[in-house]
Short mmCIF file of C-alpha atoms in Angstrom, two decimals:
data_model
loop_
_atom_site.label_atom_id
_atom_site.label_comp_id
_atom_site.label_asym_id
_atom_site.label_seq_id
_atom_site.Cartn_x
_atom_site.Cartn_y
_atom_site.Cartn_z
CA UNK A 207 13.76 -14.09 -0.39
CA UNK A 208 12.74 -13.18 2.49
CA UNK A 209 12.01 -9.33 3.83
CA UNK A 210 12.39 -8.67 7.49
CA UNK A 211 10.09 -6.07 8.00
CA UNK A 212 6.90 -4.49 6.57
CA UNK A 213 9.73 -1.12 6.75
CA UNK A 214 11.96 -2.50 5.12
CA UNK A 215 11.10 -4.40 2.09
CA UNK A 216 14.18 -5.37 0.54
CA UNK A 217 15.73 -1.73 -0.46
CA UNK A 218 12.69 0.46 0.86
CA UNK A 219 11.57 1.88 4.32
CA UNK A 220 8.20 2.52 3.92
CA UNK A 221 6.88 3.32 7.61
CA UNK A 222 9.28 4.98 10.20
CA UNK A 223 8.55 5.53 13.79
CA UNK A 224 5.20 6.78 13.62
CA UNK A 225 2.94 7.51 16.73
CA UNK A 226 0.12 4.46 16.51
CA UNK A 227 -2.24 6.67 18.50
CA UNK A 228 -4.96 8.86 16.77
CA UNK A 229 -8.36 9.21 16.20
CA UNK A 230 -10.78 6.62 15.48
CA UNK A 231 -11.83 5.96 12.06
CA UNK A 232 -15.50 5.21 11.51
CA UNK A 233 -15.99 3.53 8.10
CA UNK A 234 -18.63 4.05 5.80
CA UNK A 235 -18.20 1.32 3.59
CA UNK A 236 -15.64 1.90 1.00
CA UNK A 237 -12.03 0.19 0.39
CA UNK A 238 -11.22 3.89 1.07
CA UNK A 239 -11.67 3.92 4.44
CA UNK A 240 -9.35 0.84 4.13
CA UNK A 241 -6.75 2.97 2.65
CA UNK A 242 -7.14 5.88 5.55
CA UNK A 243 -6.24 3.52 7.63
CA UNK A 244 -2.77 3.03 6.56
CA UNK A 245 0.01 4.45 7.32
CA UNK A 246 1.24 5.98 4.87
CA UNK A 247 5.03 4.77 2.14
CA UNK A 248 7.86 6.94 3.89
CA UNK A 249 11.06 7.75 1.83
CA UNK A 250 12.56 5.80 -1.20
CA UNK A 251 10.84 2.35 -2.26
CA UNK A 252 11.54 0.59 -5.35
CA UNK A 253 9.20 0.49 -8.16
CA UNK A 254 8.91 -1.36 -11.35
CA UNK A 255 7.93 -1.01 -15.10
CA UNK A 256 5.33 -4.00 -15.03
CA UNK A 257 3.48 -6.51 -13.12
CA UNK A 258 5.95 -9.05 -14.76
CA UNK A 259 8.84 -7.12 -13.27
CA UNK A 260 7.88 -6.91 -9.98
CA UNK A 261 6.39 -10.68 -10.29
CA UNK A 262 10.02 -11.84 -10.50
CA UNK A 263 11.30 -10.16 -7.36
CA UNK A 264 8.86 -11.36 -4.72
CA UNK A 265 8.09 -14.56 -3.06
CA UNK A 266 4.39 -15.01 -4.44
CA UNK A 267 2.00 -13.36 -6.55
CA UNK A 268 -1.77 -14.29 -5.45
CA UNK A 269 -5.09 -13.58 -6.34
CA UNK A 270 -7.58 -14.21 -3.82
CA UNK A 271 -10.77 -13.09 -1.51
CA UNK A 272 -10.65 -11.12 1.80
CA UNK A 273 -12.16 -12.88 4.52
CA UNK A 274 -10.77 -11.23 7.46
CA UNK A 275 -8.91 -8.31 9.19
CA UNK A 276 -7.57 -8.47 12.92
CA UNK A 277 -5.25 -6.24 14.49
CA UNK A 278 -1.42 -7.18 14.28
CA UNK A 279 2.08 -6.68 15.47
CA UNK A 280 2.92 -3.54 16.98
CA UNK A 281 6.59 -2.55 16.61
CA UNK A 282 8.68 -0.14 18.31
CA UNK A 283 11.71 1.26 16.26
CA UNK A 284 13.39 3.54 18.60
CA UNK A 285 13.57 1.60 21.78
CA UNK A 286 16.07 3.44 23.33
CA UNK A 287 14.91 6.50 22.76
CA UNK A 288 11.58 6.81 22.05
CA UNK A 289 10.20 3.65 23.73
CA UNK A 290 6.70 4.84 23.67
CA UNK A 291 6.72 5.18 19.93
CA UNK A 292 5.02 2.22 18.00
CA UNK A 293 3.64 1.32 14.33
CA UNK A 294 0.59 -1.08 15.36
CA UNK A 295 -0.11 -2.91 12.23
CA UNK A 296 -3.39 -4.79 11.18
CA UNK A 297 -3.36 -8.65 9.54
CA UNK A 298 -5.33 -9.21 6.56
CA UNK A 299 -6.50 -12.63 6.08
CA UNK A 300 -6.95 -13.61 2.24
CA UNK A 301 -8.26 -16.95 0.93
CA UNK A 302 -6.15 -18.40 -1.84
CA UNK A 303 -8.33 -18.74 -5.05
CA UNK A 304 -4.97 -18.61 -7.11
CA UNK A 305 -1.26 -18.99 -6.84
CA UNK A 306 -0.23 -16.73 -9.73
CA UNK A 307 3.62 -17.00 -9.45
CA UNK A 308 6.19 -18.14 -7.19
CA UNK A 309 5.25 -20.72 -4.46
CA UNK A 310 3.94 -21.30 -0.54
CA UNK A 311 4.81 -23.54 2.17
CA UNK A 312 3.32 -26.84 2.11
CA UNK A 313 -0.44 -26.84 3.93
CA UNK A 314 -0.07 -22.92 3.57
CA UNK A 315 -2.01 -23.21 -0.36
CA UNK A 316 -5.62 -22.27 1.03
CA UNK A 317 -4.79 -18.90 3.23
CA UNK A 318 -1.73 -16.29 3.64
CA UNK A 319 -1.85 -13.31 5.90
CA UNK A 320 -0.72 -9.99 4.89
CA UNK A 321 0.38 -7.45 7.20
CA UNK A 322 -0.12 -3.79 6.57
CA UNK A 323 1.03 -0.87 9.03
CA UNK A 324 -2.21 1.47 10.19
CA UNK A 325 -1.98 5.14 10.78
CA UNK A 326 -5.23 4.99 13.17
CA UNK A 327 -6.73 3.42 15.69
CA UNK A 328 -9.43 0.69 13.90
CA UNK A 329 -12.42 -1.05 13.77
CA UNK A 330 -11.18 -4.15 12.35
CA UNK A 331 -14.30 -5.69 12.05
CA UNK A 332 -16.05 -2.46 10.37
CA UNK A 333 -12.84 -2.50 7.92
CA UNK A 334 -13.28 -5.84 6.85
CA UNK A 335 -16.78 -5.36 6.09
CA UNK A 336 -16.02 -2.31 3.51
CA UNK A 337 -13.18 -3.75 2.32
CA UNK A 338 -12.84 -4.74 -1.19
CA UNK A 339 -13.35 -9.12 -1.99
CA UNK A 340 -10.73 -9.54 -4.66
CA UNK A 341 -7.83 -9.02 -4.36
CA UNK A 342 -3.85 -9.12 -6.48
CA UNK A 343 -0.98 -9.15 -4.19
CA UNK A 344 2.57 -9.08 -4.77
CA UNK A 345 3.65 -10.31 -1.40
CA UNK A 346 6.85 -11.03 0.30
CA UNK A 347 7.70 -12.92 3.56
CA UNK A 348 8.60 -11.33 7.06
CA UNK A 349 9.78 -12.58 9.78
CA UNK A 350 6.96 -12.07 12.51
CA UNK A 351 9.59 -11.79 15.30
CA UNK A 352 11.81 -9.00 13.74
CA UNK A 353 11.04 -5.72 13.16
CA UNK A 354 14.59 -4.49 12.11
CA UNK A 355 18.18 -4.25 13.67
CA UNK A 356 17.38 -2.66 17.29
CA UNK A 357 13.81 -2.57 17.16
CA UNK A 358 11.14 -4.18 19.78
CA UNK A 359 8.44 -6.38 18.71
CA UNK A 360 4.98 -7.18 20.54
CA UNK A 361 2.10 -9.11 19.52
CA UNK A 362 4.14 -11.78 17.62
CA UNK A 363 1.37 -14.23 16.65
CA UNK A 364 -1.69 -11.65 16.80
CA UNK A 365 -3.80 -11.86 14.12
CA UNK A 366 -3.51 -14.98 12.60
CA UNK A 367 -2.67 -19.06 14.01
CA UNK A 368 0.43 -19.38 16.04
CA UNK A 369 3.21 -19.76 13.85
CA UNK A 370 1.74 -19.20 10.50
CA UNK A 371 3.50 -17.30 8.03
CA UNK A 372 3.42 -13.44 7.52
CA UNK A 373 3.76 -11.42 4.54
CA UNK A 374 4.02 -7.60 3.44
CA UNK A 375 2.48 -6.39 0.19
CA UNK A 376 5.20 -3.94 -1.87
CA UNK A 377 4.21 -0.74 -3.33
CA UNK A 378 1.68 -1.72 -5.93
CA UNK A 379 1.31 -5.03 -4.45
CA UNK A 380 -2.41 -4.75 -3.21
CA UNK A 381 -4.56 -4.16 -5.92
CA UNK A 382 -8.49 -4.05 -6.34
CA UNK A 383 -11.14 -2.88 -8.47
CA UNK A 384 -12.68 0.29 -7.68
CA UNK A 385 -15.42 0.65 -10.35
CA UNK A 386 -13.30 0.78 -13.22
CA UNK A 387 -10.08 1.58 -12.20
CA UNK A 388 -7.80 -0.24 -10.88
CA UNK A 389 -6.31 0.89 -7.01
CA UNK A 390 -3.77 -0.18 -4.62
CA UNK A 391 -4.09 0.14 -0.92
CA UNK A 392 -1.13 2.62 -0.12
CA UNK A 393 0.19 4.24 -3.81
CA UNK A 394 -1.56 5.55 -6.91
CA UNK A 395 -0.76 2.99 -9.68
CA UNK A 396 -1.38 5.55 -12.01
CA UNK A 397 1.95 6.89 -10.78
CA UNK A 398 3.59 3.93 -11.98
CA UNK A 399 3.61 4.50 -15.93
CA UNK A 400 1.79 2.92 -18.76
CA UNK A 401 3.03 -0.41 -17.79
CA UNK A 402 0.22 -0.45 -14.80
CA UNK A 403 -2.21 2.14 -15.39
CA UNK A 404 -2.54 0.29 -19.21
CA UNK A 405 -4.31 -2.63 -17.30
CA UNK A 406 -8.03 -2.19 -16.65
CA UNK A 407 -8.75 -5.50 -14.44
CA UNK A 408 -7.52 -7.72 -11.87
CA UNK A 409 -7.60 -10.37 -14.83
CA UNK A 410 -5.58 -8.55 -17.30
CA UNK A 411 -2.73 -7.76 -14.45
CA UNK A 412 -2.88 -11.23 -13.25
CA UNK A 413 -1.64 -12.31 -16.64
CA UNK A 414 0.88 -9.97 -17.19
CA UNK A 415 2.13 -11.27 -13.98
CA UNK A 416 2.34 -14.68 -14.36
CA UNK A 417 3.58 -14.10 -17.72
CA UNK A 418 6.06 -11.29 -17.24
#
């Protein structure tokens, strides 16, 4: 399947026409400050019971190491009417150490890029440096050059090799370690049920995807 937008991931818009502007954010060296960067899920998104649930729906499920974040697409939703109005959106670059479930493009097995909408203006370069190494995502394709019926898209290709695909995480599809618990970037998985919150590593949910 593919999803056209970061917004609108199959049934959910999760980012609506936010100002991009803001202040700066000055990281400190946390995968918080990674998470106060991002904008924010917006309305009604989908979730599921398990890891194996939600591993059936998307394209691919990945584990694998961040080695990069550049700044992405920007994406005006409202031309019309509020043409000054744009989501900017920052690229994550993540080495493939495993393809849990579902399957890339050939030559696409060693990288993927993952696209996540910001809330602030970034240091990309500072984020990536506090950002957390391993990584679970539950990732679906977009197509770089829409952002939605009637939007306006910039910045096709920024932040990763001209014509290279680009994906968006779901809800509960960018998890890390943090300590002990386990966090995604934009939702508490805690929030989820026992199905998530009953998993206490990357390794454990990495099974119960792949298995579910």
């Amino acid at each position: 399947m593919v999803a056209a937008t970061w917004s609108l991931v199959i049934v959910a818009t999760l980012v609506g026409c936010s100002q991009s502007s803001g202040p700066s954010l000055e990281p400190v060296g946390s995968a918080g400050d990674l998470r106060a960067a991002l904008a924010a899920p917006e309305g009604n998104y989908r979730t599921f019971e398990t890891p194996g649930e939600l591993g059936r729906e998307v394209d691919v499920v990945v584990r694998g190491t961040i080695t990069g974040i550049a700044e992405g697409r920007s994406i005006v939703y409202d031309p019309e009417n509020y043409p000054e109005e744009s989501q900017s959106h920052m690229v994550v670059s993540v080495r493939v150490d495993d393809i849990v479930r579902g399957q890339q493009a050939a030559g696409e097995t060693s990288e993927v890029y993952v696209e996540v909408p910001t809330s602030v203006d970034v240091d990309t370069d500072a984020l990536a440096d506090a950002a957390p190494r391993d990584v679970l995502l539950f990732l679906d394709e977009v197509d770089p050059r829409s952002g939605g019926a009637g939007t306006r898209v910039s910045d096709v290709d920024a932040g990763r090799p001209v014509d290279s695909r680009l994906y968006a995480p779901w809800p509960a599809g960018f998890l890390y370690l943090d300590g002990d618990q386990v966090e995604d970037l934009r939702i508490d998985v805690i929030e989820l049920g026992p199905g998530w919150s009953e998993h206490r590593s990357l390794d454990s949910l990495e099974r119960a995807a792949a298995s579910g």
